[in-house]
Amino acid sequence: DIVMTQSPDSLAVSLGERATINCKSSQSVLFSSNNKNLLAWYQQKPGQPPKLLIYWASTRESGVPDRFTGSGSGTDFTLTISSLQAEDVAVYYCHQYYSLPLTFGGGTKVEIK
Amino acid sequence: EVQLLESGGGLVQPGGSLRLSCAASGFTFISYSMAWVRQAPGKGLEWVAILNSISGNTYYVDSVKGRFTMSRDTSNDTVYLQMNSLRADDTAVYYCAKGVFQGGIRVAFDTWGLGTMVIVSS
């Protein structure tokens, strides 16, 4: 199984400041057939289902603000919120879809400082 | 508009059964792989099962193999999760999710339902 390890568990950032979330997979999720990393990021607000933000490690889902950026390759990935807004308060999860069982990181809670 | 609507959750005793349903609309149902993902109270996300839209094959996390069965009815655009021999650690919100691309199981999930709560308790 591919273990997804997120850090930090939580972070508090001032409005307008940058938030950075890390995700490390226990093995590479780079799919050789299309040279894409099978890594997604989701945002989950309280009482709501997860919302897809990023797939293929860096492709922003339609309608997602450009302050959300995914980067990384192989085993190390980052989600960056360039200028934190109040509506970005949520838990963020990384997810590998390279192999079964599909696995998620433990989540990172983002709050306003 | 793409939508997923789960139903069928509830309170069940250990050892009991439930069948969850997920009604899909707004997309070509047969073309997209579908999955169930659960979230125990206050915990993170756990993938449960996925149905490959191309082959119709289903895959499960080890903890539910032999107990849960995922299926689909293309005549009414619905996926199901039959859950047998339920245990306390199956207690969770169960989400239905749609693959972002047509076909295959190597997909992220771009649409999620609101979830249905399953509580396994005596």
mmCIF file of C-alpha atoms in Angstrom:
data_model
loop_
_atom_site.group_PDB
_atom_site.id
_atom_site.type_symbol
_atom_site.label_atom_id
_atom_site.label_comp_id
_atom_site.label_asym_id
_atom_site.label_seq_id
_atom_site.Cartn_x
_atom_site.Cartn_y
_atom_site.Cartn_z
ATOM 1 C CA ASP A 1 0.000 0.000 0.000
ATOM 2 C CA ILE A 2 1.142 3.543 -0.697
ATOM 3 C CA VAL A 3 1.184 5.538 2.504
ATOM 4 C CA MET A 4 0.495 9.256 2.147
ATOM 5 C CA THR A 5 2.009 11.435 4.851
ATOM 6 C CA GLN A 6 0.925 15.044 5.140
ATOM 7 C CA SER A 7 2.586 17.808 7.079
ATOM 8 C CA PRO A 8 1.873 19.756 9.103
ATOM 9 C CA ASP A 9 -1.235 18.383 10.759
ATOM 10 C CA SER A 10 -2.476 21.938 11.144
ATOM 11 C CA LEU A 11 -1.348 25.456 10.420
ATOM 12 C CA ALA A 12 -2.558 28.947 11.167
ATOM 13 C CA VAL A 13 -1.874 31.621 8.589
ATOM 14 C CA SER A 14 -2.753 35.293 8.500
ATOM 15 C CA LEU A 15 -5.201 36.501 5.892
ATOM 16 C CA GLY A 16 -3.371 37.298 2.681
ATOM 17 C CA GLU A 17 -0.351 35.230 3.613
ATOM 18 C CA ARG A 18 0.922 32.030 2.038
ATOM 19 C CA ALA A 19 -0.046 28.570 3.262
ATOM 20 C CA THR A 20 2.021 25.536 2.296
ATOM 21 C CA ILE A 21 0.985 21.935 2.788
ATOM 22 C CA ASN A 22 3.266 19.001 2.105
ATOM 23 C CA CYS A 23 2.441 15.461 1.086
ATOM 24 C CA LYS A 24 4.886 12.596 0.779
ATOM 25 C CA SER A 25 4.064 9.224 -0.730
ATOM 26 C CA SER A 26 5.853 6.055 0.344
ATOM 27 C CA GLN A 27 6.546 5.240 -3.298
ATOM 28 C CA SER A 28 6.497 7.126 -6.551
ATOM 29 C CA VAL A 29 3.104 7.931 -8.070
ATOM 30 C CA LEU A 30 4.570 8.949 -11.423
ATOM 31 C CA PHE A 31 2.710 6.965 -14.075
ATOM 32 C CA SER A 32 5.091 6.123 -16.886
ATOM 33 C CA SER A 33 2.363 5.688 -19.507
ATOM 34 C CA ASN A 34 1.537 9.396 -19.551
ATOM 35 C CA ASN A 35 4.371 10.830 -17.448
ATOM 36 C CA LYS A 36 1.884 12.260 -14.991
ATOM 37 C CA ASN A 37 1.821 12.102 -11.230
ATOM 38 C CA LEU A 38 -1.393 10.471 -10.061
ATOM 39 C CA LEU A 39 -1.833 12.781 -7.087
ATOM 40 C CA ALA A 40 -4.840 14.917 -6.226
ATOM 41 C CA TRP A 41 -5.668 17.516 -3.605
ATOM 42 C CA TYR A 42 -9.073 18.024 -2.001
ATOM 43 C CA GLN A 43 -10.541 20.684 0.246
ATOM 44 C CA GLN A 44 -13.146 19.754 2.835
ATOM 45 C CA LYS A 45 -15.085 22.297 4.828
ATOM 46 C CA PRO A 46 -17.043 21.301 7.945
ATOM 47 C CA GLY A 47 -20.214 19.396 7.142
ATOM 48 C CA GLN A 48 -19.420 19.255 3.438
ATOM 49 C CA PRO A 49 -18.054 16.592 1.117
ATOM 50 C CA PRO A 50 -14.530 16.937 -0.241
ATOM 51 C CA LYS A 51 -13.999 19.193 -3.226
ATOM 52 C CA LEU A 52 -11.413 18.421 -5.878
ATOM 53 C CA LEU A 53 -8.862 21.209 -6.216
ATOM 54 C CA ILE A 54 -5.937 19.699 -8.103
ATOM 55 C CA TYR A 55 -5.296 16.510 -10.068
ATOM 56 C CA TRP A 56 -2.221 15.193 -11.872
ATOM 57 C CA ALA A 57 -0.368 16.955 -9.045
ATOM 58 C CA SER A 58 -0.600 20.367 -10.683
ATOM 59 C CA THR A 59 -3.714 20.654 -12.862
ATOM 60 C CA ARG A 60 -6.266 22.948 -11.316
ATOM 61 C CA GLU A 61 -9.848 21.733 -11.491
ATOM 62 C CA SER A 62 -12.238 23.997 -13.373
ATOM 63 C CA GLY A 63 -13.458 26.869 -11.227
ATOM 64 C CA VAL A 64 -10.730 26.577 -8.584
ATOM 65 C CA PRO A 65 -9.132 29.956 -7.833
ATOM 66 C CA ASP A 66 -5.594 30.388 -9.126
ATOM 67 C CA ARG A 67 -4.307 31.070 -5.625
ATOM 68 C CA PHE A 68 -4.294 27.270 -5.247
ATOM 69 C CA THR A 69 -1.221 25.679 -6.810
ATOM 70 C CA GLY A 70 -0.052 22.099 -6.773
ATOM 71 C CA SER A 71 3.539 21.104 -7.393
ATOM 72 C CA GLY A 72 5.968 18.245 -6.992
ATOM 73 C CA SER A 73 6.762 14.931 -8.608
ATOM 74 C CA GLY A 74 7.556 11.361 -7.719
ATOM 75 C CA THR A 75 7.068 11.161 -3.979
ATOM 76 C CA ASP A 76 7.039 14.771 -2.783
ATOM 77 C CA PHE A 77 4.198 17.164 -3.375
ATOM 78 C CA THR A 78 3.038 20.564 -2.188
ATOM 79 C CA LEU A 79 -0.219 22.470 -2.159
ATOM 80 C CA THR A 80 0.262 26.210 -1.888
ATOM 81 C CA ILE A 81 -2.399 28.780 -1.173
ATOM 82 C CA SER A 82 -0.711 31.983 -2.261
ATOM 83 C CA SER A 83 -2.896 34.457 -0.401
ATOM 84 C CA LEU A 84 -5.126 32.894 2.225
ATOM 85 C CA GLN A 85 -8.751 33.973 2.205
ATOM 86 C CA ALA A 86 -11.297 33.436 4.958
ATOM 87 C CA GLU A 87 -13.178 30.938 2.800
ATOM 88 C CA ASP A 88 -10.073 28.750 2.551
ATOM 89 C CA VAL A 89 -10.432 27.597 6.165
ATOM 90 C CA ALA A 90 -10.792 23.845 5.724
ATOM 91 C CA VAL A 91 -9.041 20.514 5.933
ATOM 92 C CA TYR A 92 -6.940 19.604 2.915
ATOM 93 C CA TYR A 93 -6.202 16.048 1.804
ATOM 94 C CA CYS A 94 -3.795 14.618 -0.710
ATOM 95 C CA HIS A 95 -4.783 11.441 -2.537
ATOM 96 C CA GLN A 96 -2.860 8.985 -4.656
ATOM 97 C CA TYR A 97 -4.679 7.182 -7.428
ATOM 98 C CA TYR A 98 -1.651 5.397 -8.828
ATOM 99 C CA SER A 99 -2.395 2.032 -7.280
ATOM 100 C CA LEU A 100 -4.890 0.117 -5.216
ATOM 101 C CA PRO A 101 -5.761 0.550 -2.474
ATOM 102 C CA LEU A 102 -6.375 4.213 -3.239
ATOM 103 C CA THR A 103 -5.112 6.157 -0.270
ATOM 104 C CA PHE A 104 -5.430 9.591 1.272
ATOM 105 C CA GLY A 105 -3.195 11.621 3.495
ATOM 106 C CA GLY A 106 -4.290 12.249 7.034
ATOM 107 C CA GLY A 107 -5.338 15.804 6.324
ATOM 108 C CA THR A 108 -4.042 19.259 7.155
ATOM 109 C CA LYS A 109 -6.288 21.727 8.939
ATOM 110 C CA VAL A 110 -5.837 25.316 7.808
ATOM 111 C CA GLU A 111 -6.990 28.105 10.084
ATOM 112 C CA ILE A 112 -6.722 31.867 10.243
ATOM 113 C CA LYS A 113 -4.114 33.301 12.576
ATOM 114 C CA GLU B 1 -25.446 19.827 -13.544
ATOM 115 C CA VAL B 2 -23.577 16.768 -12.374
ATOM 116 C CA GLN B 3 -25.072 15.425 -9.163
ATOM 117 C CA LEU B 4 -24.745 12.424 -6.893
ATOM 118 C CA LEU B 5 -27.301 11.636 -4.214
ATOM 119 C CA GLU B 6 -26.673 8.947 -1.644
ATOM 120 C CA SER B 7 -29.315 7.226 0.432
ATOM 121 C CA GLY B 8 -29.787 4.149 2.556
ATOM 122 C CA GLY B 9 -27.751 4.960 5.614
ATOM 123 C CA GLY B 10 -28.976 4.466 9.142
ATOM 124 C CA LEU B 11 -28.486 2.704 12.441
ATOM 125 C CA VAL B 12 -27.778 -1.025 12.261
ATOM 126 C CA GLN B 13 -26.675 -3.590 14.802
ATOM 127 C CA PRO B 14 -23.300 -5.277 14.552
ATOM 128 C CA GLY B 15 -23.540 -8.172 12.119
ATOM 129 C CA GLY B 16 -26.371 -6.517 10.234
ATOM 130 C CA SER B 17 -26.677 -5.354 6.651
ATOM 131 C CA LEU B 18 -27.431 -2.167 4.748
ATOM 132 C CA ARG B 19 -27.578 -1.251 1.105
ATOM 133 C CA LEU B 20 -26.487 2.218 0.117
ATOM 134 C CA SER B 21 -27.601 3.793 -3.140
ATOM 135 C CA CYS B 22 -26.099 6.621 -5.148
ATOM 136 C CA ALA B 23 -28.277 8.157 -7.841
ATOM 137 C CA ALA B 24 -26.288 9.938 -10.537
ATOM 138 C CA SER B 25 -27.429 12.623 -12.944
ATOM 139 C CA GLY B 26 -26.026 15.169 -15.357
ATOM 140 C CA PHE B 27 -23.392 12.975 -17.038
ATOM 141 C CA THR B 28 -23.024 9.816 -19.093
ATOM 142 C CA PHE B 29 -23.112 7.426 -16.167
ATOM 143 C CA ILE B 30 -21.841 4.333 -17.947
ATOM 144 C CA SER B 31 -18.655 6.094 -19.043
ATOM 145 C CA TYR B 32 -17.266 7.043 -15.638
ATOM 146 C CA SER B 33 -15.815 4.939 -12.882
ATOM 147 C CA MET B 34 -17.522 5.391 -9.550
ATOM 148 C CA ALA B 35 -16.268 4.934 -6.026
ATOM 149 C CA TRP B 36 -17.329 4.840 -2.399
ATOM 150 C CA VAL B 37 -15.226 6.722 0.142
ATOM 151 C CA ARG B 38 -15.996 6.835 3.844
ATOM 152 C CA GLN B 39 -15.147 9.112 6.714
ATOM 153 C CA ALA B 40 -15.451 8.012 10.318
ATOM 154 C CA PRO B 41 -16.563 10.719 12.755
ATOM 155 C CA GLY B 42 -13.768 13.246 13.209
ATOM 156 C CA LYS B 43 -11.396 11.239 11.020
ATOM 157 C CA GLY B 44 -9.927 11.383 7.534
ATOM 158 C CA LEU B 45 -10.997 9.929 4.222
ATOM 159 C CA GLU B 46 -10.808 6.213 3.465
ATOM 160 C CA TRP B 47 -11.404 4.718 0.048
ATOM 161 C CA VAL B 48 -13.784 1.737 0.227
ATOM 162 C CA ALA B 49 -14.545 0.507 -3.287
ATOM 163 C CA ILE B 50 -14.329 1.424 -6.961
ATOM 164 C CA LEU B 51 -16.133 0.196 -10.052
ATOM 165 C CA ASN B 52 -14.239 0.345 -13.322
ATOM 166 C CA SER B 53 -16.589 1.762 -15.951
ATOM 167 C CA ILE B 54 -14.752 -0.020 -18.774
ATOM 168 C CA SER B 55 -14.582 -3.567 -17.408
ATOM 169 C CA GLY B 56 -17.303 -3.423 -14.797
ATOM 170 C CA ASN B 57 -14.827 -4.920 -12.336
ATOM 171 C CA THR B 58 -14.915 -3.853 -8.728
ATOM 172 C CA TYR B 59 -12.101 -3.430 -6.216
ATOM 173 C CA TYR B 60 -12.178 -3.069 -2.448
ATOM 174 C CA VAL B 61 -10.062 -2.025 0.475
ATOM 175 C CA ASP B 62 -8.940 -5.114 2.394
ATOM 176 C CA SER B 63 -11.018 -4.307 5.473
ATOM 177 C CA VAL B 64 -14.301 -4.711 3.570
ATOM 178 C CA LYS B 65 -13.415 -7.503 1.141
ATOM 179 C CA GLY B 66 -15.886 -10.350 1.409
ATOM 180 C CA ARG B 67 -18.366 -8.164 3.288
ATOM 181 C CA PHE B 68 -19.152 -5.282 0.907
ATOM 182 C CA THR B 69 -20.239 -5.497 -2.713
ATOM 183 C CA MET B 70 -20.388 -2.587 -5.122
ATOM 184 C CA SER B 71 -22.605 -2.739 -8.178
ATOM 185 C CA ARG B 72 -24.299 -0.493 -10.689
ATOM 186 C CA ASP B 73 -27.589 -0.340 -12.547
ATOM 187 C CA THR B 74 -27.106 1.455 -15.826
ATOM 188 C CA SER B 75 -30.845 1.512 -16.482
ATOM 189 C CA ASN B 76 -31.328 4.011 -13.676
ATOM 190 C CA ASP B 77 -27.828 5.491 -13.320
ATOM 191 C CA THR B 78 -27.331 4.228 -9.797
ATOM 192 C CA VAL B 79 -24.483 2.593 -7.943
ATOM 193 C CA TYR B 80 -24.961 0.529 -4.848
ATOM 194 C CA LEU B 81 -22.920 -0.618 -1.904
ATOM 195 C CA GLN B 82 -24.252 -3.750 -0.244
ATOM 196 C CA MET B 83 -22.752 -3.937 3.227
ATOM 197 C CA ASN B 84 -22.978 -7.174 5.178
ATOM 198 C CA SER B 85 -21.533 -8.328 8.487
ATOM 199 C CA LEU B 86 -21.246 -4.726 9.606
ATOM 200 C CA ARG B 87 -18.892 -3.855 12.424
ATOM 201 C CA ALA B 88 -18.594 -0.885 14.737
ATOM 202 C CA ASP B 89 -15.553 0.341 12.824
ATOM 203 C CA ASP B 90 -17.675 0.637 9.676
ATOM 204 C CA THR B 91 -19.421 3.592 11.301
ATOM 205 C CA ALA B 92 -18.860 6.546 8.993
ATOM 206 C CA VAL B 93 -20.302 8.924 6.474
ATOM 207 C CA TYR B 94 -20.245 7.130 3.137
ATOM 208 C CA TYR B 95 -19.674 9.262 0.067
ATOM 209 C CA CYS B 96 -20.253 8.317 -3.517
ATOM 210 C CA ALA B 97 -17.736 9.868 -5.924
ATOM 211 C CA LYS B 98 -17.299 10.119 -9.691
ATOM 212 C CA GLY B 99 -14.061 9.737 -11.597
ATOM 213 C CA VAL B 100 -12.774 12.898 -13.244
ATOM 214 C CA PHE B 101 -12.129 11.144 -16.565
ATOM 215 C CA GLN B 102 -13.931 8.477 -18.508
ATOM 216 C CA GLY B 103 -12.811 4.947 -17.872
ATOM 217 C CA GLY B 104 -10.283 3.226 -15.659
ATOM 218 C CA ILE B 105 -9.610 3.305 -11.962
ATOM 219 C CA ARG B 106 -6.598 5.598 -11.978
ATOM 220 C CA VAL B 107 -8.757 8.661 -11.459
ATOM 221 C CA ALA B 108 -9.248 11.478 -9.039
ATOM 222 C CA PHE B 109 -12.804 12.233 -8.000
ATOM 223 C CA ASP B 110 -14.373 15.429 -9.251
ATOM 224 C CA THR B 111 -17.916 15.077 -7.947
ATOM 225 C CA TRP B 112 -19.002 13.883 -4.531
ATOM 226 C CA GLY B 113 -22.403 13.357 -3.027
ATOM 227 C CA LEU B 114 -23.388 14.830 0.323
ATOM 228 C CA GLY B 115 -22.917 11.477 1.988
ATOM 229 C CA THR B 116 -25.072 9.119 4.012
ATOM 230 C CA MET B 117 -24.358 8.237 7.622
ATOM 231 C CA VAL B 118 -23.993 4.632 8.693
ATOM 232 C CA ILE B 119 -23.937 3.889 12.417
ATOM 233 C CA VAL B 120 -23.178 0.374 13.555
ATOM 234 C CA SER B 121 -24.115 -0.004 17.182
ATOM 235 C CA SER B 122 -26.109 -2.195 19.519
#
